[in-house]
Structure formats: C-alpha cells, structure tokens
Amino acid sequence: MIVYVDRSAVRDGKLDELKGAMTDLVEFVDANEPDILSYDVYFSEDGTRMTVVHTHADSASLAYHMEVAGPEFPPIGEFIDLDAIDVYGQPSAELVHQLEEKASTLGHGRVSIHDRHDGIDRVPDE
C-alpha cells in the first residue's frame, strides 16, 4: 500500500479559485482512476494551507495517477506553493523522480519517502 500526502501554502487571494480547481481535479480523478483507493483534499481552518492525501494499493497505482492526472497539475501551481510531498510505502525510483519534478513545478517542496516498519491495513470491501 502507498499513502501519498502533499502540503502546500495557498497563495494570497487564491483560495476560492483553488477550491474550484481542486473540486475539478477530484472529479477528474474519480472519473479516470477507478483503482485509486482514496483521494482527499483538506484546507486549514484559516484557508492558508492545503493538504492532499491519496491511498493506492501499490506503486503502480500511484504511477498511473501521475501519468493520467499529471497534466492537470501545472495550472494549479498559480494558486499554491507546494512545500512537501511525503510518500509512505515503497515507490519505484522512476516514480520518485516524477514526484520530485512535480514538487519543483508546483513550488519548492521536498520529497520524502518513508519505509514501512510494521503495521496492519484494513481496507473495507465496497
């Protein structure tokens, strides 16, 4: 399983436009990525921060997300400054490179990979 988390600062005066763009992106992901387990967007109470969290069954699912949704990311850059991408699990080296490119395109963020030590996962059947 792969859990992806990115955190961004919202540019001044861009919150409403960003919310609309993210709603469009969520709809795009929903329509085009049937294997993604979750895709969620969160805003801080004061509207200055955005966090995007998505969960994938494996590295291939996240790679597919980057391929399909990747072209949708650059226009969002005018609304945010991406600070960090954290990936929990073991993505491929090529995927890490793609994430690093995304981080530099949308801000000045760093990419951190976190290897799983131990745990359990329970994904409910739909």
PDB file of C-alpha atoms in Angstrom:
ATOM      1  CA  MET A   1       0.000   0.000   0.000  1.00  0.00           C
ATOM      2  CA  ILE A   2       1.169   3.533  -0.774  1.00  0.00           C
ATOM      3  CA  VAL A   3      -0.063   6.638   1.060  1.00  0.00           C
ATOM      4  CA  TYR A   4       0.736   9.988  -0.551  1.00  0.00           C
ATOM      5  CA  VAL A   5       0.493  13.296   1.334  1.00  0.00           C
ATOM      6  CA  ASP A   6       1.360  16.719  -0.047  1.00  0.00           C
ATOM      7  CA  ARG A   7       1.199  20.038   1.747  1.00  0.00           C
ATOM      8  CA  SER A   8       1.000  23.463   0.141  1.00  0.00           C
ATOM      9  CA  ALA A   9       0.686  27.100   1.088  1.00  0.00           C
ATOM     10  CA  VAL A  10      -2.301  28.783  -0.557  1.00  0.00           C
ATOM     11  CA  ARG A  11      -1.337  31.984  -2.376  1.00  0.00           C
ATOM     12  CA  ASP A  12      -2.977  35.154  -1.052  1.00  0.00           C
ATOM     13  CA  GLY A  13      -6.385  35.784  -2.575  1.00  0.00           C
ATOM     14  CA  LYS A  14      -6.446  32.437  -4.419  1.00  0.00           C
ATOM     15  CA  LEU A  15      -8.412  30.214  -2.025  1.00  0.00           C
ATOM     16  CA  ASP A  16     -11.737  30.315  -3.881  1.00  0.00           C
ATOM     17  CA  GLU A  17     -10.112  29.642  -7.259  1.00  0.00           C
ATOM     18  CA  LEU A  18      -8.054  26.839  -5.714  1.00  0.00           C
ATOM     19  CA  LYS A  19     -11.117  25.213  -4.185  1.00  0.00           C
ATOM     20  CA  GLY A  20     -12.814  25.196  -7.584  1.00  0.00           C
ATOM     21  CA  ALA A  21      -9.726  23.785  -9.283  1.00  0.00           C
ATOM     22  CA  MET A  22      -9.399  21.051  -6.665  1.00  0.00           C
ATOM     23  CA  THR A  23     -13.071  20.104  -6.992  1.00  0.00           C
ATOM     24  CA  ASP A  24     -12.484  19.750 -10.742  1.00  0.00           C
ATOM     25  CA  LEU A  25      -9.370  17.638 -10.089  1.00  0.00           C
ATOM     26  CA  VAL A  26     -11.228  15.351  -7.666  1.00  0.00           C
ATOM     27  CA  GLU A  27     -13.948  14.845 -10.284  1.00  0.00           C
ATOM     28  CA  PHE A  28     -11.272  14.090 -12.913  1.00  0.00           C
ATOM     29  CA  VAL A  29      -9.563  11.536 -10.655  1.00  0.00           C
ATOM     30  CA  ASP A  30     -12.895   9.933  -9.806  1.00  0.00           C
ATOM     31  CA  ALA A  31     -13.805   9.594 -13.494  1.00  0.00           C
ATOM     32  CA  ASN A  32     -10.395   8.433 -14.734  1.00  0.00           C
ATOM     33  CA  GLU A  33      -8.782   6.398 -11.951  1.00  0.00           C
ATOM     34  CA  PRO A  34     -11.057   3.545 -10.896  1.00  0.00           C
ATOM     35  CA  ASP A  35      -8.303   1.772  -8.929  1.00  0.00           C
ATOM     36  CA  ILE A  36      -7.373   4.649  -6.597  1.00  0.00           C
ATOM     37  CA  LEU A  37      -8.472   3.784  -3.051  1.00  0.00           C
ATOM     38  CA  SER A  38      -8.950   7.360  -1.832  1.00  0.00           C
ATOM     39  CA  TYR A  39      -8.272  10.930  -2.962  1.00  0.00           C
ATOM     40  CA  ASP A  40      -8.995  13.671  -0.424  1.00  0.00           C
ATOM     41  CA  VAL A  41      -8.341  17.419  -0.246  1.00  0.00           C
ATOM     42  CA  TYR A  42      -8.184  19.311   3.068  1.00  0.00           C
ATOM     43  CA  PHE A  43      -7.871  23.022   3.865  1.00  0.00           C
ATOM     44  CA  SER A  44      -6.724  24.569   7.130  1.00  0.00           C
ATOM     45  CA  GLU A  45      -9.339  26.465   9.098  1.00  0.00           C
ATOM     46  CA  ASP A  46      -7.835  29.803   8.084  1.00  0.00           C
ATOM     47  CA  GLY A  47      -7.563  28.776   4.409  1.00  0.00           C
ATOM     48  CA  THR A  48      -3.816  29.314   4.176  1.00  0.00           C
ATOM     49  CA  ARG A  49      -2.818  25.635   3.813  1.00  0.00           C
ATOM     50  CA  MET A  50      -3.956  22.734   1.650  1.00  0.00           C
ATOM     51  CA  THR A  51      -3.196  19.048   2.176  1.00  0.00           C
ATOM     52  CA  VAL A  52      -3.904  16.357  -0.415  1.00  0.00           C
ATOM     53  CA  VAL A  53      -3.961  12.718   0.706  1.00  0.00           C
ATOM     54  CA  HIS A  54      -4.411   9.711  -1.527  1.00  0.00           C
ATOM     55  CA  THR A  55      -4.076   5.996  -0.990  1.00  0.00           C
ATOM     56  CA  HIS A  56      -3.043   3.377  -3.528  1.00  0.00           C
ATOM     57  CA  ALA A  57      -2.947  -0.407  -3.421  1.00  0.00           C
ATOM     58  CA  ASP A  58       0.608  -0.343  -4.841  1.00  0.00           C
ATOM     59  CA  SER A  59       3.276   1.734  -6.549  1.00  0.00           C
ATOM     60  CA  ALA A  60       1.740   1.029  -9.975  1.00  0.00           C
ATOM     61  CA  SER A  61      -1.490   2.774  -8.928  1.00  0.00           C
ATOM     62  CA  LEU A  62       0.394   5.918  -7.885  1.00  0.00           C
ATOM     63  CA  ALA A  63       2.409   5.779 -11.132  1.00  0.00           C
ATOM     64  CA  TYR A  64      -0.858   5.585 -13.071  1.00  0.00           C
ATOM     65  CA  HIS A  65      -2.178   8.595 -11.133  1.00  0.00           C
ATOM     66  CA  MET A  66       0.916  10.588 -12.076  1.00  0.00           C
ATOM     67  CA  GLU A  67       0.525   9.590 -15.734  1.00  0.00           C
ATOM     68  CA  VAL A  68      -3.203  10.307 -16.008  1.00  0.00           C
ATOM     69  CA  ALA A  69      -3.640  13.274 -13.665  1.00  0.00           C
ATOM     70  CA  GLY A  70      -0.140  14.735 -14.040  1.00  0.00           C
ATOM     71  CA  PRO A  71      -1.090  17.035 -16.932  1.00  0.00           C
ATOM     72  CA  GLU A  72      -3.812  18.503 -14.697  1.00  0.00           C
ATOM     73  CA  PHE A  73      -1.317  19.659 -12.006  1.00  0.00           C
ATOM     74  CA  PRO A  74       0.576  22.622 -13.582  1.00  0.00           C
ATOM     75  CA  PRO A  75      -2.411  25.032 -13.774  1.00  0.00           C
ATOM     76  CA  ILE A  76      -2.933  24.556 -10.020  1.00  0.00           C
ATOM     77  CA  GLY A  77       0.552  25.985  -9.476  1.00  0.00           C
ATOM     78  CA  GLU A  78      -0.748  29.530  -9.840  1.00  0.00           C
ATOM     79  CA  PHE A  79      -2.783  29.034  -6.634  1.00  0.00           C
ATOM     80  CA  ILE A  80      -0.249  27.257  -4.386  1.00  0.00           C
ATOM     81  CA  ASP A  81       3.356  26.872  -3.333  1.00  0.00           C
ATOM     82  CA  LEU A  82       3.931  23.156  -2.732  1.00  0.00           C
ATOM     83  CA  ASP A  83       6.061  22.664   0.402  1.00  0.00           C
ATOM     84  CA  ALA A  84       6.378  18.902   0.774  1.00  0.00           C
ATOM     85  CA  ILE A  85       5.429  15.519  -0.603  1.00  0.00           C
ATOM     86  CA  ASP A  86       5.593  12.569   1.790  1.00  0.00           C
ATOM     87  CA  VAL A  87       5.146   9.049   0.465  1.00  0.00           C
ATOM     88  CA  TYR A  88       4.551   6.188   2.872  1.00  0.00           C
ATOM     89  CA  GLY A  89       5.498   2.892   1.239  1.00  0.00           C
ATOM     90  CA  GLN A  90       7.972   1.903  -1.455  1.00  0.00           C
ATOM     91  CA  PRO A  91       7.505   3.715  -4.777  1.00  0.00           C
ATOM     92  CA  SER A  92       9.770   2.934  -7.720  1.00  0.00           C
ATOM     93  CA  ALA A  93      12.834   5.106  -8.390  1.00  0.00           C
ATOM     94  CA  GLU A  94      11.170   6.424 -11.572  1.00  0.00           C
ATOM     95  CA  LEU A  95       8.096   7.402  -9.584  1.00  0.00           C
ATOM     96  CA  VAL A  96      10.223   9.244  -7.013  1.00  0.00           C
ATOM     97  CA  HIS A  97      11.780  11.201  -9.891  1.00  0.00           C
ATOM     98  CA  GLN A  98       8.292  12.124 -11.188  1.00  0.00           C
ATOM     99  CA  LEU A  99       7.292  13.314  -7.718  1.00  0.00           C
ATOM    100  CA  GLU A 100      10.443  15.430  -7.469  1.00  0.00           C
ATOM    101  CA  GLU A 101       9.540  17.053 -10.809  1.00  0.00           C
ATOM    102  CA  LYS A 102       6.011  17.729  -9.528  1.00  0.00           C
ATOM    103  CA  ALA A 103       7.415  19.311  -6.357  1.00  0.00           C
ATOM    104  CA  SER A 104       9.667  21.655  -8.340  1.00  0.00           C
ATOM    105  CA  THR A 105       6.908  22.538 -10.840  1.00  0.00           C
ATOM    106  CA  LEU A 106       4.365  23.459  -8.152  1.00  0.00           C
ATOM    107  CA  GLY A 107       6.705  25.007  -5.595  1.00  0.00           C
ATOM    108  CA  HIS A 108       9.973  24.436  -3.830  1.00  0.00           C
ATOM    109  CA  GLY A 109       8.953  21.304  -1.995  1.00  0.00           C
ATOM    110  CA  ARG A 110      10.943  18.309  -0.955  1.00  0.00           C
ATOM    111  CA  VAL A 111      10.015  14.675  -1.474  1.00  0.00           C
ATOM    112  CA  SER A 112      10.449  12.277   1.448  1.00  0.00           C
ATOM    113  CA  ILE A 113       9.968   8.533   1.256  1.00  0.00           C
ATOM    114  CA  HIS A 114       9.041   6.678   4.435  1.00  0.00           C
ATOM    115  CA  ASP A 115       9.618   2.929   4.545  1.00  0.00           C
ATOM    116  CA  ARG A 116       7.096   0.910   6.450  1.00  0.00           C
ATOM    117  CA  HIS A 117       8.414  -0.710   9.597  1.00  0.00           C
ATOM    118  CA  ASP A 118       5.336  -2.579  10.815  1.00  0.00           C
ATOM    119  CA  GLY A 119       1.565  -2.296  10.954  1.00  0.00           C
ATOM    120  CA  ILE A 120      -1.777  -3.565   9.707  1.00  0.00           C
ATOM    121  CA  ASP A 121      -4.105  -2.349   6.970  1.00  0.00           C
ATOM    122  CA  ARG A 122      -7.835  -2.874   6.851  1.00  0.00           C
ATOM    123  CA  VAL A 123      -9.483  -1.728   3.683  1.00  0.00           C
ATOM    124  CA  PRO A 124     -13.238  -2.325   3.790  1.00  0.00           C
ATOM    125  CA  ASP A 125     -14.916  -4.143   0.903  1.00  0.00           C
ATOM    126  CA  GLU A 126     -17.266  -1.955  -1.083  1.00  0.00           C
TER     127      GLU A 126
END
